[in-house]
Coordinates of C-alpha atoms and ligand atoms in Angstrom, one line a residue:
M273 CA 73.8 51.6 -77.9
I274 CA 75.9 50.7 -74.8
T275 CA 74.4 51.5 -71.4
L276 CA 76.0 51.4 -68.0
G277 CA 73.5 50.3 -65.3
I278 CA 74.1 51.1 -61.6
E279 CA 72.1 49.7 -58.7
S280 CA 72.6 50.5 -55.0
S281 CA 69.1 50.7 -53.5
C282 CA 69.7 48.2 -50.6
D283 CA 72.6 46.0 -49.7
E284 CA 74.1 45.2 -53.2
T285 CA 76.4 47.4 -55.1
A286 CA 75.9 46.5 -58.7
A287 CA 77.0 47.7 -62.2
A288 CA 76.3 46.2 -65.6
I289 CA 77.0 46.9 -69.2
L290 CA 74.1 46.3 -71.7
E291 CA 74.4 46.3 -75.4
N292 CA 71.1 47.5 -77.0
D293 CA 68.0 46.3 -75.1
T294 CA 69.0 42.8 -74.0
R295 CA 72.6 41.7 -74.5
I296 CA 74.4 41.7 -71.1
L297 CA 78.1 42.3 -71.7
S298 CA 78.8 42.2 -67.9
S299 CA 76.9 42.2 -64.6
I300 CA 78.8 42.6 -61.4
V301 CA 77.1 42.4 -58.0
A302 CA 79.0 43.1 -54.8
S303 CA 76.9 41.7 -51.9
Q304 CA 77.1 43.1 -48.4
I305 CA 75.6 40.0 -46.7
E306 CA 78.6 39.4 -44.5
V307 CA 78.4 42.9 -43.2
H308 CA 74.8 42.7 -42.2
S309 CA 74.2 39.1 -41.2
P310 CA 75.5 39.5 -37.6
Y311 CA 72.6 42.0 -37.2
G312 CA 70.0 39.8 -38.7
G313 CA 69.0 42.5 -41.3
V314 CA 70.3 45.4 -43.3
V315 CA 71.8 48.3 -41.2
P316 CA 71.3 51.3 -43.4
E317 CA 74.3 53.4 -42.2
L318 CA 76.6 50.4 -42.7
A319 CA 75.1 49.8 -46.2
S320 CA 75.8 53.4 -47.3
R321 CA 79.4 53.2 -46.2
K322 CA 80.0 49.9 -48.0
H323 CA 78.4 51.3 -51.2
I324 CA 80.9 54.2 -51.0
E325 CA 83.8 51.8 -50.8
A326 CA 82.5 49.5 -53.6
I327 CA 80.9 51.8 -56.2
A328 CA 84.0 52.8 -58.2
P329 CA 85.7 49.4 -58.3
V330 CA 82.4 47.7 -59.2
V331 CA 81.8 50.1 -62.1
D332 CA 85.4 49.7 -63.2
E333 CA 85.1 45.9 -63.1
A334 CA 81.8 46.0 -65.1
I335 CA 83.5 48.1 -67.8
Q336 CA 86.6 45.9 -67.9
S337 CA 84.9 42.6 -68.0
A338 CA 82.5 43.8 -70.8
G339 CA 85.7 44.3 -72.9
I340 CA 84.9 48.0 -73.5
T341 CA 86.3 51.4 -72.4
A342 CA 84.4 54.2 -70.7
P343 CA 84.3 56.4 -73.8
M344 CA 82.3 53.7 -75.6
L345 CA 79.3 54.2 -73.3
D346 CA 76.3 55.9 -74.8
G347 CA 74.2 56.4 -71.6
V348 CA 73.9 55.7 -67.9
A349 CA 70.8 54.2 -66.1
V350 CA 70.7 54.3 -62.3
T351 CA 68.2 53.3 -59.6
Q352 CA 66.5 56.4 -58.3
G353 CA 64.2 54.6 -55.8
P354 CA 62.5 53.2 -53.9
G355 CA 65.1 52.0 -51.4
L356 CA 67.3 53.1 -48.6
V357 CA 68.0 56.8 -49.1
G358 CA 71.6 56.7 -48.0
S359 CA 72.3 53.6 -50.2
L360 CA 70.5 55.1 -53.2
L361 CA 72.4 58.4 -53.0
V362 CA 75.7 56.6 -53.5
G363 CA 74.9 55.0 -56.8
F364 CA 72.8 58.0 -57.9
S365 CA 75.5 60.6 -57.2
F366 CA 78.1 58.4 -58.8
A367 CA 76.0 58.0 -62.0
K368 CA 75.3 61.8 -62.2
A369 CA 79.0 62.6 -61.8
F370 CA 80.0 59.9 -64.3
A371 CA 77.6 60.9 -67.0
Y372 CA 78.5 64.6 -66.5
A373 CA 82.2 63.8 -66.8
M374 CA 81.7 61.7 -69.9
D375 CA 79.1 64.1 -71.3
I376 CA 76.5 61.4 -72.0
P377 CA 72.8 61.2 -71.1
W378 CA 71.7 59.5 -67.9
V379 CA 68.3 58.5 -66.5
G380 CA 67.0 57.6 -63.0
V381 CA 65.1 54.3 -63.1
N382 CA 62.4 53.0 -60.7
H383 CA 63.8 49.9 -59.0
L384 CA 60.6 48.0 -59.4
E385 CA 60.4 48.9 -63.1
G386 CA 64.0 47.4 -63.2
H387 CA 62.8 44.1 -61.7
I388 CA 59.9 43.9 -64.2
N389 CA 62.4 44.5 -67.1
S390 CA 64.6 41.6 -65.9
V391 CA 62.2 39.2 -67.8
F392 CA 63.3 40.7 -71.1
L393 CA 66.9 39.6 -70.4
T394 CA 65.7 36.0 -70.9
R395 CA 65.7 34.1 -74.2
T396 CA 61.9 34.0 -74.4
P397 CA 60.6 37.4 -73.2
P398 CA 56.8 37.9 -72.6
A399 CA 54.5 39.6 -75.1
F400 CA 52.6 42.8 -73.9
P401 CA 50.4 43.0 -72.0
F402 CA 51.3 40.6 -69.3
I403 CA 50.9 40.2 -65.5
A404 CA 53.9 40.5 -63.4
L405 CA 54.2 39.3 -59.8
L406 CA 57.0 41.2 -58.1
A407 CA 58.1 39.6 -54.8
S408 CA 61.2 40.9 -53.1
G409 CA 62.5 41.9 -49.7
G410 CA 60.8 45.3 -49.8
H411 CA 57.8 44.8 -52.1
T412 CA 55.1 42.4 -53.1
A413 CA 52.9 43.6 -55.9
I414 CA 51.0 42.6 -59.0
Y415 CA 51.2 44.7 -62.1
H416 CA 49.5 44.8 -65.5
V417 CA 52.5 45.6 -67.7
T418 CA 51.7 47.3 -71.0
S419 CA 55.1 48.4 -72.2
H420 CA 58.7 48.5 -70.9
T421 CA 58.0 51.7 -69.1
T422 CA 54.3 51.6 -68.3
S423 CA 52.5 49.4 -65.8
T424 CA 49.4 49.6 -63.7
L425 CA 49.6 48.5 -60.1
M426 CA 46.8 46.0 -59.5
G427 CA 47.5 45.3 -55.8
Q428 CA 50.3 45.2 -53.3
T429 CA 51.1 44.1 -49.7
R430 CA 49.3 45.9 -46.9
D431 CA 52.1 45.0 -44.5
D432 CA 55.2 42.9 -44.9
A433 CA 56.7 41.9 -48.2
A434 CA 57.0 38.2 -49.1
G435 CA 60.8 38.2 -48.8
E436 CA 60.6 40.1 -45.6
A437 CA 58.3 37.3 -44.2
F438 CA 60.9 34.7 -45.2
D439 CA 63.6 36.8 -43.5
K440 CA 61.6 37.2 -40.3
V441 CA 60.6 33.6 -40.0
S442 CA 64.2 32.6 -40.5
K443 CA 65.1 34.9 -37.6
M444 CA 62.4 33.5 -35.4
L445 CA 63.8 30.0 -36.0
D446 CA 67.4 31.2 -35.4
L447 CA 68.4 30.1 -38.9
G448 CA 70.2 33.3 -40.0
Y449 CA 70.0 36.0 -42.6
P450 CA 68.9 36.5 -45.4
G451 CA 66.2 34.0 -44.8
G452 CA 64.8 33.3 -48.2
K453 CA 67.3 30.8 -49.4
I454 CA 67.8 29.3 -45.9
I455 CA 64.0 28.7 -45.4
S456 CA 63.6 27.3 -48.9
D457 CA 66.5 24.9 -48.3
M458 CA 65.1 23.9 -44.9
A459 CA 61.6 23.4 -46.4
R460 CA 62.9 20.8 -48.8
K461 CA 63.6 18.6 -45.8
G462 CA 60.1 19.1 -44.4
D463 CA 56.6 18.1 -45.1
P464 CA 54.4 21.1 -46.2
K465 CA 51.2 19.2 -45.1
K466 CA 52.3 18.5 -41.5
I467 CA 51.8 22.0 -40.1
F468 CA 49.1 24.1 -41.7
F469 CA 49.4 27.9 -41.7
K470 CA 46.4 29.9 -42.9
R471 CA 46.4 31.3 -46.4
A472 CA 45.8 35.1 -46.4
Y473 CA 43.7 35.4 -49.6
L474 CA 41.9 38.5 -48.3
D475 CA 39.3 39.4 -50.9
K476 CA 39.7 36.8 -53.7
N477 CA 38.7 39.4 -56.3
E478 CA 41.4 41.8 -55.3
F479 CA 45.1 41.6 -55.5
D480 CA 46.4 43.0 -52.2
F481 CA 48.5 40.8 -50.0
S482 CA 49.1 40.5 -46.2
F483 CA 51.8 38.4 -44.6
S484 CA 51.8 39.7 -41.1
G485 CA 49.1 37.3 -39.9
L486 CA 51.1 34.3 -41.2
K487 CA 54.2 35.6 -39.4
T488 CA 52.2 35.8 -36.2
G489 CA 50.9 32.3 -36.9
V490 CA 54.4 31.0 -37.1
R491 CA 55.5 32.9 -34.0
R492 CA 52.5 31.5 -32.0
Y493 CA 53.2 27.9 -33.2
I494 CA 56.8 28.3 -32.1
E495 CA 55.8 29.6 -28.6
K496 CA 53.2 26.9 -28.1
N497 CA 55.4 24.0 -29.2
P498 CA 58.9 24.7 -27.7
R499 CA 59.7 21.1 -26.8
H500 CA 60.1 19.5 -30.2
L501 CA 61.0 22.7 -32.0
K502 CA 64.3 21.5 -33.3
K503 CA 62.8 18.4 -34.9
E504 CA 59.9 20.4 -36.4
V505 CA 61.9 23.3 -38.0
P506 CA 61.8 21.7 -41.5
D507 CA 58.1 21.2 -41.3
I508 CA 57.5 24.7 -40.0
A509 CA 59.6 26.1 -42.9
A510 CA 57.7 23.9 -45.4
G511 CA 54.3 24.8 -44.0
F512 CA 55.2 28.5 -43.9
Q513 CA 56.6 28.5 -47.5
A514 CA 53.5 26.6 -48.8
S515 CA 51.2 29.3 -47.4
V516 CA 53.2 32.1 -49.1
V517 CA 53.5 30.2 -52.4
D518 CA 49.8 29.3 -52.5
V519 CA 48.7 33.0 -52.0
L520 CA 51.3 34.4 -54.5
S521 CA 50.4 31.9 -57.1
F522 CA 46.6 32.3 -56.6
K523 CA 46.7 36.1 -56.9
L524 CA 49.0 36.0 -60.0
F525 CA 46.6 33.8 -62.0
A526 CA 43.5 35.5 -60.7
A527 CA 45.0 38.8 -62.0
A528 CA 45.8 37.1 -65.4
D529 CA 42.3 35.8 -65.6
K530 CA 40.8 39.2 -64.8
M531 CA 42.9 41.0 -67.4
D532 CA 42.7 38.2 -69.9
C533 CA 46.5 37.8 -70.2
Q534 CA 48.1 34.6 -71.5
H535 CA 51.6 35.6 -70.3
V536 CA 52.6 35.9 -66.6
A537 CA 56.0 36.8 -65.1
V538 CA 57.6 36.4 -61.7
V539 CA 60.4 38.8 -60.7
G540 CA 62.3 39.9 -57.6
G541 CA 64.4 38.0 -55.0
V542 CA 61.5 35.7 -54.1
A543 CA 61.3 34.5 -57.7
A544 CA 64.4 32.5 -56.9
N545 CA 62.2 30.2 -54.7
T546 CA 62.1 26.8 -56.2
S547 CA 58.7 25.9 -54.8
L548 CA 57.1 29.1 -56.1
R549 CA 58.7 28.6 -59.6
E550 CA 57.5 25.0 -59.7
K551 CA 53.9 25.8 -58.6
I552 CA 53.6 28.7 -61.0
E553 CA 55.1 26.7 -63.9
A554 CA 52.8 23.8 -63.2
T555 CA 49.7 26.0 -62.9
A556 CA 50.5 27.9 -66.1
K557 CA 51.0 24.6 -68.0
R558 CA 47.6 23.3 -66.8
K559 CA 46.0 26.6 -67.9
G560 CA 47.8 26.7 -71.2
M561 CA 49.6 29.9 -70.3
T562 CA 53.2 31.0 -70.7
V563 CA 55.3 31.8 -67.6
H564 CA 58.4 33.9 -67.7
I565 CA 60.9 33.8 -64.8
P566 CA 64.4 35.2 -65.0
P567 CA 67.5 33.1 -64.1
L568 CA 68.5 33.2 -60.5
S569 CA 71.3 35.8 -61.2
L570 CA 68.6 38.3 -62.4
C571 CA 66.0 37.6 -59.6
G572 CA 67.9 39.4 -56.8
D573 CA 69.0 43.0 -57.1
N574 CA 71.3 43.6 -60.1
A575 CA 72.2 46.4 -62.5
A576 CA 71.5 44.6 -65.8
M577 CA 67.8 45.0 -65.1
I578 CA 68.3 48.7 -64.4
A579 CA 70.2 49.2 -67.6
A580 CA 67.4 47.2 -69.5
A581 CA 64.7 49.6 -68.1
G582 CA 66.9 52.7 -68.6
Y583 CA 67.6 51.8 -72.2
H584 CA 63.9 52.2 -73.1
H585 CA 63.8 55.6 -71.5
L586 CA 67.0 56.8 -73.1
V587 CA 66.0 55.7 -76.6
Q588 CA 62.8 57.7 -76.1
G589 CA 64.8 60.7 -75.2
Q590 CA 63.7 60.6 -71.5
T591 CA 66.7 61.7 -69.5
S592 CA 67.2 63.1 -66.0
H593 CA 68.7 66.4 -64.9
L594 CA 71.4 67.2 -62.4
D595 CA 68.9 68.6 -59.9
S596 CA 66.8 65.4 -59.7
D597 CA 67.0 63.4 -56.4
V598 CA 66.4 60.0 -55.0
Y599 CA 63.2 58.9 -53.4
S600 CA 62.7 56.2 -50.7
R601 CA 59.1 55.2 -51.5
V602 CA 57.0 54.5 -54.6
K603 CA 55.4 57.8 -55.7
N604 CA 51.6 57.8 -55.5
P605 CA 51.1 54.2 -54.6
G606 CA 47.5 53.0 -55.1
P607 CA 45.7 50.4 -57.1
E608 CA 44.7 52.8 -60.0
D609 CA 48.0 54.6 -60.3
Q610 CA 50.4 54.4 -63.2
V611 CA 53.3 53.9 -61.0
F612 CA 56.2 54.4 -63.3
N613 CA 55.2 57.6 -65.2
Ligands
LIG764 O1 64.9 41.6 -55.0 P1 65.8 41.4 -53.8 O2 67.2 40.9 -54.0 O3 65.9 42.8 -53.0 C1 64.9 43.7 -52.8 O4 64.6 44.5 -53.7 O5 64.3 43.6 -51.7 O6 65.0 40.5 -52.8 C2 65.6 40.0 -51.6 C3 64.6 39.2 -50.9 C4 65.0 38.8 -49.5 O7 64.0 39.0 -48.6 C5 65.3 37.3 -49.6 O8 65.1 36.6 -48.4 C6 64.4 36.9 -50.7 O9 64.4 37.9 -51.6 N1 64.8 35.6 -51.3 C7 64.1 34.5 -51.3 C8 64.9 33.5 -51.9 N2 66.0 34.0 -52.3 C9 66.0 35.4 -51.9 N3 62.8 34.2 -50.8 C10 62.4 33.0 -50.9 N4 63.1 32.0 -51.5 C11 64.3 32.2 -52.0 N5 65.0 31.1 -52.6
LIG765 ZN1 65.0 44.6 -55.6

């Protein structure tokens, strides 16, 4: 079975071709970073316009570099939400029209379910059930994952997402956008023990997160210490990153202990963070657990993960209809909800 995946929920226009459940034949990601960076964040209207320009050439490139032709496709999987409505609509409408024209089934996929399925595109996929930490620019959450298409949300951020906190701290320090990679590179030059920022563990038996206090802590530190700021930037970045990494790692393993899971996964843009990867890998080793983290190319938004999740819906006969629409938020969020069904 050959699936075309399409992703356009934020500022990346992406298309991928997947053979069966895991073999990536091509994965094309057209980033809009240059368009948005002068504004220090994603401008939704500009993002929609750029998706419109990019969608057809990106899908074309994915098909060509996979070495297939459009009539060889068996189905289409497209991000349905959550995300920016204007951005989602471009990929979603394209996928609908494409599938209709080719007379093949198509399915709308939850973007977060897509991120979770990115771990199955690695050589050593996790065994069910496992605990997934999803940390991106829009979401930070912990899931108990029971199958490719079923997960229970155990906790999520009450305010900012982890990636958003990286982006905002980078902005505060005038370092540019997007902040994740910039802050993690800067942190490498600093000492994480020099400046201590509080860890927001909240209730240690629950799995919610909060990063707004940490963000305020960094802002206060900057305001109070303007004189040596330039010299201190690497230590601020390192101190901030250590606070985020400690909390994410703590909650992931606490959730695994609670659910008695031996396998943990980290997905989403923040999973690209070296310090987070190292900490989680070291902790898992100590505890005799197995950790699954996708390669960098599959951490950030991409369409291979959407095709991977969509494949499992399509083979079960779960398809979407022409009257279905995009949604900007997770439906029925809440600790007990089955988010993806
Ligand atoms: O998954 P993603 O590409 O898009 C969303 O679904 O949001 O995640 C993007 C987020 C951004 O906030 C970016 O700053 C963050 O992931 N990010 C990182 C790193 N690389 C990207 N955060 C920390 N360290 C990194 N190396
Ligand atoms: Zn994402």
